[in-house]
Structures are given as structure tokens and as C-alpha cells.
Amino acid sequence: MTVQEALAGCGLEPREARLLLAEATGFSQASVLAHPERGLPADAVARFLGWAARRRAGEPIAYLLGKREFYGLALAVTRAVLIPRPETELLVELALERIAPLSGARLLDLGTGSGAVALAIKRQRPHARVLAVDADAAALEVAKRNAGRLGLEIELRHGRWFDAVRGERFALIVSNPPYVAAGDPHLERGDLRFEPRSALVAGVDGLDALRVIAHGAAAQLEAGGWLLLEHGEGQHRAVQDLLAANGLASVSSWPDLAGIARVTGGKLKS
């Protein structure tokens, strides 16, 4: 089978087909485009056709390939973790604004998953002491693997939200927790069908995890420390109210590149 035959017969849109064929063969995408007549090894064809079938069934490319780029980092991902998304990079940017480049501040990432947020912060602020927590042991293994491969030293702990860090305080707490409402029709569409429900769904209104974090944050923050939370579209006012009701000041929300209020934060009064 040639490159042209593989691309034409796979049933995928061209951009995705080229990406998967390049990964299956080890060729660059430019080479795939430039040499449509090239013959393909049988093992590469089998790998490509297997991926194409799974992609036609809707499986995310990140899970097919086992990787996704986030904030300039090449991260391993499995079906134990959410796929890192571009809008979550806003959470990283807001965190970096609150950490001086040479600061040794203590940071906490709750529900770290693949480690995407914690590792992106550590890469940009190498002197910071970053602790990342997740309730799912399989997710922590993915984060551990990513940290080791990237050569970034973060501390990983197994536990639910603040349970693993009782009595400790942090200059900054960040989280991209579950925030989808149970029964939301989006759960049956696109990539969400394949991602872990425990990392997506948070009660009937999607706010259960955000409530827990907002309620416990003041006891874990240093004076003047910040809490930054990612949330869903239309949830920012509810999250603002949660932070204010739990003793945080300077409460604000920030939009992602699509103009959707995506992150809400507040600070503990000094």
C-alpha cells in the first residue's frame, strides 16, 4: 500500500489522516505530503489502519497516540487522565503572574491528572516547590512518568483534595477540578465520551468539587496567598460567590482566548 492509497482509503479528514500516518510510519507530515507514491511497510499500515478505525469511532487522537502537547511540554496521556486542553493554559499563565521567577514559594496543584499544570509551572518557575495531588493512583503514575521524562522535580501525593496536605500552607493553590454537571449532554459527545467521568462530573450542578476546594482553601493558604480555579462556561459568578463566602478577597474572573470566563481566583487577606 502506498501513502496515497492509505490516506484515500482510511475514512478520515485529511489533516488527521496525515498526522496518524506520519506517527505510524515515523515519517514527517511534510514527507507524507511530498511522497504520495511511497510504499509503506506492512506493520506501519496495520498500525495506521487500526488507529484510523478507532478514530472513526470517535476516540481522541491524544489517547490513540498516548501524548498531547501542553504549554510547550510533550506529555504522556492515558485514559486514566483528562486530555490537557489549550484553555487550561490560562490557569498556568495566571499562576506564573503570581510567582516571582526566583521564588521558592510552595505551590499546590489539586487534581493534577497528567501533571500538566504542575509541570508547566515548574518548568517556568524552577525554584518553586510544587506539590501535586490526585485521588486516582493511575493518574498519579502518569504524572510521575511525565515528571521523570521531563526532568522536572515535583512532589506527588495520593489523596482527595486537601486530605493529603492537612496542616500545610501554600503561597498558591491551583486546580482544574471536575466541573461538568451530571446529565450534561456534552458528556455523550466528542472526546468527553472517552475521558474519565470522575475527572469530569461534579454533582447535579457541576460545582461539588469547586465547593470543597473553596471551603478548604483558607486553611491551606499563606497570608496573601492565591487560589485559582478553572471552571466551566457560565459558572464564574457562582465560583466568585463561593470564594467570597469562604473568606477570600480580590475575587476576579479571567477569560480564555474564546472570551469565556474560564478561571476565577481570590487571595487570602494578609
Tab-separated table of C-alpha atoms in Angstrom:
chain	number	residue	atom	x	y	z
A	1	MET	CA	0.000	0.000	0.000
A	2	THR	CA	1.240	3.472	-0.868
A	3	VAL	CA	0.914	6.677	1.132
A	4	GLN	CA	-1.753	7.920	-1.283
A	5	GLU	CA	-3.770	4.708	-1.024
A	6	ALA	CA	-3.603	4.716	2.781
A	7	LEU	CA	-4.753	8.315	3.029
A	8	ALA	CA	-7.514	7.898	0.471
A	9	GLY	CA	-8.965	4.750	1.996
A	10	CYS	CA	-8.842	5.487	5.731
A	11	GLY	CA	-12.107	7.435	6.030
A	12	LEU	CA	-10.617	10.329	7.997
A	13	GLU	CA	-10.388	14.009	7.219
A	14	PRO	CA	-7.028	14.807	5.572
A	15	ARG	CA	-5.313	16.629	8.426
A	16	GLU	CA	-5.959	13.844	10.926
A	17	ALA	CA	-5.092	11.167	8.374
A	18	ARG	CA	-1.711	12.754	7.646
A	19	LEU	CA	-0.951	13.115	11.362
A	20	LEU	CA	-1.749	9.486	12.136
A	21	LEU	CA	0.092	8.159	9.099
A	22	ALA	CA	3.169	10.168	9.992
A	23	GLU	CA	3.085	8.772	13.541
A	24	ALA	CA	2.528	5.220	12.295
A	25	THR	CA	5.418	5.339	9.821
A	26	GLY	CA	7.879	7.649	11.545
A	27	PHE	CA	7.825	9.950	8.518
A	28	SER	CA	7.258	13.683	8.905
A	29	GLN	CA	3.916	15.068	7.792
A	30	ALA	CA	5.769	17.052	5.145
A	31	SER	CA	7.250	13.827	3.819
A	32	VAL	CA	3.818	12.192	3.761
A	33	LEU	CA	2.565	15.061	1.608
A	34	ALA	CA	5.619	15.170	-0.633
A	35	HIS	CA	5.827	11.457	-1.480
A	36	PRO	CA	2.321	10.035	-2.079
A	37	GLU	CA	3.777	7.222	-4.207
A	38	ARG	CA	5.990	5.847	-1.411
A	39	GLY	CA	5.298	2.255	-0.413
A	40	LEU	CA	4.553	1.557	3.242
A	41	PRO	CA	5.780	-1.303	5.446
A	42	ALA	CA	3.058	-3.777	6.399
A	43	ASP	CA	3.414	-3.141	10.130
A	44	ALA	CA	3.016	0.612	9.630
A	45	VAL	CA	-0.088	0.047	7.502
A	46	ALA	CA	-1.620	-2.205	10.159
A	47	ARG	CA	-0.874	0.334	12.893
A	48	PHE	CA	-2.315	3.193	10.844
A	49	LEU	CA	-5.481	1.329	9.863
A	50	GLY	CA	-6.045	0.307	13.476
A	51	TRP	CA	-5.739	3.911	14.628
A	52	ALA	CA	-7.989	5.076	11.790
A	53	ALA	CA	-10.727	2.644	12.809
A	54	ARG	CA	-10.570	3.785	16.427
A	55	ARG	CA	-10.586	7.429	15.345
A	56	ARG	CA	-13.648	6.858	13.148
A	57	ALA	CA	-15.336	5.535	16.284
A	58	GLY	CA	-14.557	8.864	17.944
A	59	GLU	CA	-11.565	8.018	20.134
A	60	PRO	CA	-9.426	11.113	20.746
A	61	ILE	CA	-6.134	11.319	18.891
A	62	ALA	CA	-4.354	12.072	22.176
A	63	TYR	CA	-5.382	8.649	23.506
A	64	LEU	CA	-4.513	6.913	20.232
A	65	LEU	CA	-1.001	8.311	20.264
A	66	GLY	CA	-0.627	8.446	24.040
A	67	LYS	CA	0.558	12.038	24.071
A	68	ARG	CA	-0.534	15.670	23.945
A	69	GLU	CA	1.380	18.952	23.972
A	70	PHE	CA	0.550	21.456	26.716
A	71	TYR	CA	2.302	24.767	27.375
A	72	GLY	CA	5.271	23.612	25.308
A	73	LEU	CA	5.574	20.280	27.129
A	74	ALA	CA	5.126	16.912	25.423
A	75	LEU	CA	3.006	14.983	27.921
A	76	ALA	CA	2.082	11.327	28.026
A	77	VAL	CA	-1.653	10.768	28.452
A	78	THR	CA	-3.737	7.659	29.043
A	79	ARG	CA	-7.432	7.100	29.538
A	80	ALA	CA	-6.790	7.482	33.285
A	81	VAL	CA	-6.410	11.254	32.822
A	82	LEU	CA	-8.121	14.145	31.107
A	83	ILE	CA	-6.600	15.331	27.853
A	84	PRO	CA	-4.844	18.666	28.550
A	85	ARG	CA	-6.601	21.470	26.692
A	86	PRO	CA	-5.413	24.862	25.433
A	87	GLU	CA	-7.876	26.797	27.610
A	88	THR	CA	-6.200	25.391	30.731
A	89	GLU	CA	-3.013	27.219	29.767
A	90	LEU	CA	-4.741	30.334	31.139
A	91	LEU	CA	-4.560	28.750	34.604
A	92	VAL	CA	-0.796	28.356	34.177
A	93	GLU	CA	-0.340	31.924	32.959
A	94	LEU	CA	-2.267	33.377	35.892
A	95	ALA	CA	-0.254	31.252	38.299
A	96	LEU	CA	3.042	32.404	36.799
A	97	GLU	CA	1.997	36.039	37.200
A	98	ARG	CA	1.792	35.415	40.941
A	99	ILE	CA	5.168	33.706	41.358
A	100	ALA	CA	8.407	35.640	41.087
A	101	PRO	CA	10.931	33.935	38.755
A	102	LEU	CA	13.395	33.111	41.550
A	103	SER	CA	10.797	32.493	44.245
A	104	GLY	CA	10.963	29.357	46.354
A	105	ALA	CA	7.248	29.609	47.057
A	106	ARG	CA	5.232	26.485	47.849
A	107	LEU	CA	2.554	25.668	45.273
A	108	LEU	CA	-0.237	23.103	45.331
A	109	ASP	CA	-1.984	21.603	42.295
A	110	LEU	CA	-5.176	19.776	43.244
A	111	GLY	CA	-6.419	17.017	40.943
A	112	THR	CA	-3.237	17.051	38.910
A	113	GLY	CA	-4.147	14.267	36.438
A	114	SER	CA	-1.325	14.038	33.898
A	115	GLY	CA	0.589	16.670	35.869
A	116	ALA	CA	0.119	19.199	33.068
A	117	VAL	CA	-0.436	22.320	35.182
A	118	ALA	CA	2.073	21.458	37.914
A	119	LEU	CA	4.799	20.577	35.411
A	120	ALA	CA	4.199	23.650	33.239
A	121	ILE	CA	4.544	25.861	36.309
A	122	LYS	CA	7.678	24.021	37.474
A	123	ARG	CA	9.292	24.357	34.046
A	124	GLN	CA	8.785	28.139	34.129
A	125	ARG	CA	9.497	28.610	37.860
A	126	PRO	CA	12.184	26.025	38.660
A	127	HIS	CA	12.839	27.390	42.161
A	128	ALA	CA	9.227	26.963	43.245
A	129	ARG	CA	8.361	23.923	45.375
A	130	VAL	CA	5.448	22.278	43.591
A	131	LEU	CA	3.256	19.639	45.212
A	132	ALA	CA	0.620	17.856	43.123
A	133	VAL	CA	-2.254	15.754	44.493
A	134	ASP	CA	-4.690	13.336	42.881
A	135	ALA	CA	-7.189	10.845	44.264
A	136	ASP	CA	-6.569	8.429	41.400
A	137	ALA	CA	-3.432	6.293	41.696
A	138	ALA	CA	-3.365	5.576	37.960
A	139	ALA	CA	-3.399	9.305	37.210
A	140	LEU	CA	-0.510	9.849	39.618
A	141	GLU	CA	1.501	7.222	37.751
A	142	VAL	CA	1.006	9.197	34.527
A	143	ALA	CA	2.095	12.405	36.274
A	144	LYS	CA	5.125	10.625	37.755
A	145	ARG	CA	6.132	9.342	34.337
A	146	ASN	CA	5.796	12.802	32.808
A	147	ALA	CA	7.825	14.429	35.570
A	148	GLY	CA	10.611	11.883	35.218
A	149	ARG	CA	10.787	12.082	31.443
A	150	LEU	CA	10.824	15.888	31.506
A	151	GLY	CA	13.350	16.033	34.336
A	152	LEU	CA	11.092	18.207	36.478
A	153	GLU	CA	11.084	17.608	40.215
A	154	ILE	CA	7.634	17.888	41.770
A	155	GLU	CA	6.229	16.114	44.811
A	156	LEU	CA	3.277	13.819	44.136
A	157	ARG	CA	0.787	12.698	46.768
A	158	HIS	CA	-2.217	10.407	46.690
A	159	GLY	CA	-5.350	11.837	48.301
A	160	ARG	CA	-8.644	13.593	47.780
A	161	TRP	CA	-8.337	17.377	47.553
A	162	PHE	CA	-6.809	18.718	50.787
A	163	ASP	CA	-6.720	15.374	52.640
A	164	ALA	CA	-3.076	14.787	51.691
A	165	VAL	CA	-1.848	18.223	52.812
A	166	ARG	CA	-3.640	18.925	56.100
A	167	GLY	CA	-1.721	21.381	58.263
A	168	GLU	CA	0.396	22.689	55.376
A	169	ARG	CA	0.156	26.118	53.801
A	170	PHE	CA	0.889	27.326	50.292
A	171	ALA	CA	1.517	30.620	48.545
A	172	LEU	CA	-0.610	29.470	45.618
A	173	ILE	CA	-3.208	26.757	45.082
A	174	VAL	CA	-4.372	25.911	41.562
A	175	SER	CA	-6.907	23.389	40.347
A	176	ASN	CA	-8.674	22.271	37.213
A	177	PRO	CA	-11.269	20.138	39.019
A	178	PRO	CA	-14.322	18.322	37.665
A	179	TYR	CA	-16.983	20.911	36.814
A	180	VAL	CA	-19.445	19.254	34.429
A	181	ALA	CA	-22.985	18.702	35.697
A	182	ALA	CA	-24.245	15.123	35.860
A	183	GLY	CA	-26.508	14.534	32.885
A	184	ASP	CA	-24.924	17.253	30.758
A	185	PRO	CA	-25.477	16.167	27.120
A	186	HIS	CA	-21.904	17.137	26.226
A	187	LEU	CA	-20.739	14.060	28.146
A	188	GLU	CA	-22.061	11.916	25.299
A	189	ARG	CA	-20.293	13.900	22.582
A	190	GLY	CA	-16.771	14.140	21.211
A	191	ASP	CA	-13.732	13.448	23.349
A	192	LEU	CA	-15.681	13.584	26.624
A	193	ARG	CA	-17.174	10.155	25.868
A	194	PHE	CA	-13.742	8.596	26.362
A	195	GLU	CA	-12.393	10.641	29.279
A	196	PRO	CA	-12.675	9.528	32.938
A	197	ARG	CA	-16.058	10.592	34.356
A	198	SER	CA	-14.571	11.070	37.807
A	199	ALA	CA	-12.387	13.848	36.386
A	200	LEU	CA	-15.322	15.493	34.605
A	201	VAL	CA	-18.533	15.245	36.634
A	202	ALA	CA	-19.135	17.081	39.914
A	203	GLY	CA	-22.709	16.713	41.076
A	204	VAL	CA	-26.024	17.889	39.711
A	205	ASP	CA	-24.782	21.441	39.049
A	206	GLY	CA	-21.101	20.737	38.373
A	207	LEU	CA	-19.987	22.710	41.427
A	208	ASP	CA	-19.408	19.993	44.038
A	209	ALA	CA	-15.608	19.872	43.697
A	210	LEU	CA	-15.368	23.646	43.443
A	211	ARG	CA	-17.338	23.941	46.698
A	212	VAL	CA	-14.986	21.564	48.516
A	213	ILE	CA	-11.892	23.417	47.334
A	214	ALA	CA	-13.308	26.866	48.050
A	215	HIS	CA	-14.370	25.782	51.549
A	216	GLY	CA	-10.967	24.353	52.459
A	217	ALA	CA	-8.623	26.820	50.771
A	218	ALA	CA	-8.319	29.455	53.507
A	219	ALA	CA	-6.907	26.897	55.957
A	220	GLN	CA	-4.234	25.899	53.419
A	221	LEU	CA	-3.167	29.309	52.113
A	222	GLU	CA	-0.445	31.540	53.463
A	223	ALA	CA	-1.441	35.126	54.237
A	224	GLY	CA	-1.764	36.868	50.886
A	225	GLY	CA	-1.799	33.533	49.061
A	226	TRP	CA	-3.926	32.953	45.972
A	227	LEU	CA	-6.429	30.302	44.938
A	228	LEU	CA	-7.023	29.914	41.174
A	229	LEU	CA	-9.762	27.624	39.858
A	230	GLU	CA	-10.669	26.629	36.335
A	231	HIS	CA	-14.399	26.157	35.744
A	232	GLY	CA	-16.999	25.827	33.028
A	233	GLU	CA	-18.793	28.375	30.915
A	234	GLY	CA	-21.345	30.329	32.932
A	235	GLN	CA	-20.039	29.171	36.327
A	236	HIS	CA	-17.873	32.188	37.143
A	237	ARG	CA	-20.430	34.089	39.210
A	238	ALA	CA	-21.203	31.040	41.336
A	239	VAL	CA	-17.466	30.448	41.891
A	240	GLN	CA	-16.921	34.114	42.754
A	241	ASP	CA	-19.631	33.811	45.390
A	242	LEU	CA	-18.046	30.629	46.772
A	243	LEU	CA	-14.644	32.274	47.155
A	244	ALA	CA	-16.024	35.410	48.763
A	245	ALA	CA	-18.183	33.386	51.152
A	246	ASN	CA	-15.102	31.434	52.255
A	247	GLY	CA	-13.003	34.419	53.203
A	248	LEU	CA	-11.098	35.229	50.003
A	249	ALA	CA	-10.685	38.785	48.761
A	250	SER	CA	-9.797	40.437	45.428
A	251	VAL	CA	-12.033	37.881	43.740
A	252	SER	CA	-11.890	38.092	39.942
A	253	SER	CA	-12.533	36.013	36.829
A	254	TRP	CA	-10.464	35.883	33.658
A	255	PRO	CA	-11.493	34.904	30.104
A	256	ASP	CA	-9.850	32.340	27.860
A	257	LEU	CA	-8.984	33.031	24.225
A	258	ALA	CA	-12.600	32.375	23.243
A	259	GLY	CA	-13.756	35.125	25.595
A	260	ILE	CA	-15.327	32.663	28.065
A	261	ALA	CA	-14.755	33.340	31.770
A	262	ARG	CA	-12.590	30.300	32.463
A	263	VAL	CA	-10.615	30.906	35.676
A	264	THR	CA	-11.747	32.544	38.919
A	265	GLY	CA	-9.450	33.366	41.789
A	266	GLY	CA	-9.098	35.168	45.078
A	267	LYS	CA	-6.481	35.780	47.758
A	268	LEU	CA	-6.356	35.300	51.493
A	269	LYS	CA	-6.169	38.628	53.269
A	270	SER	CA	-2.759	39.431	54.728
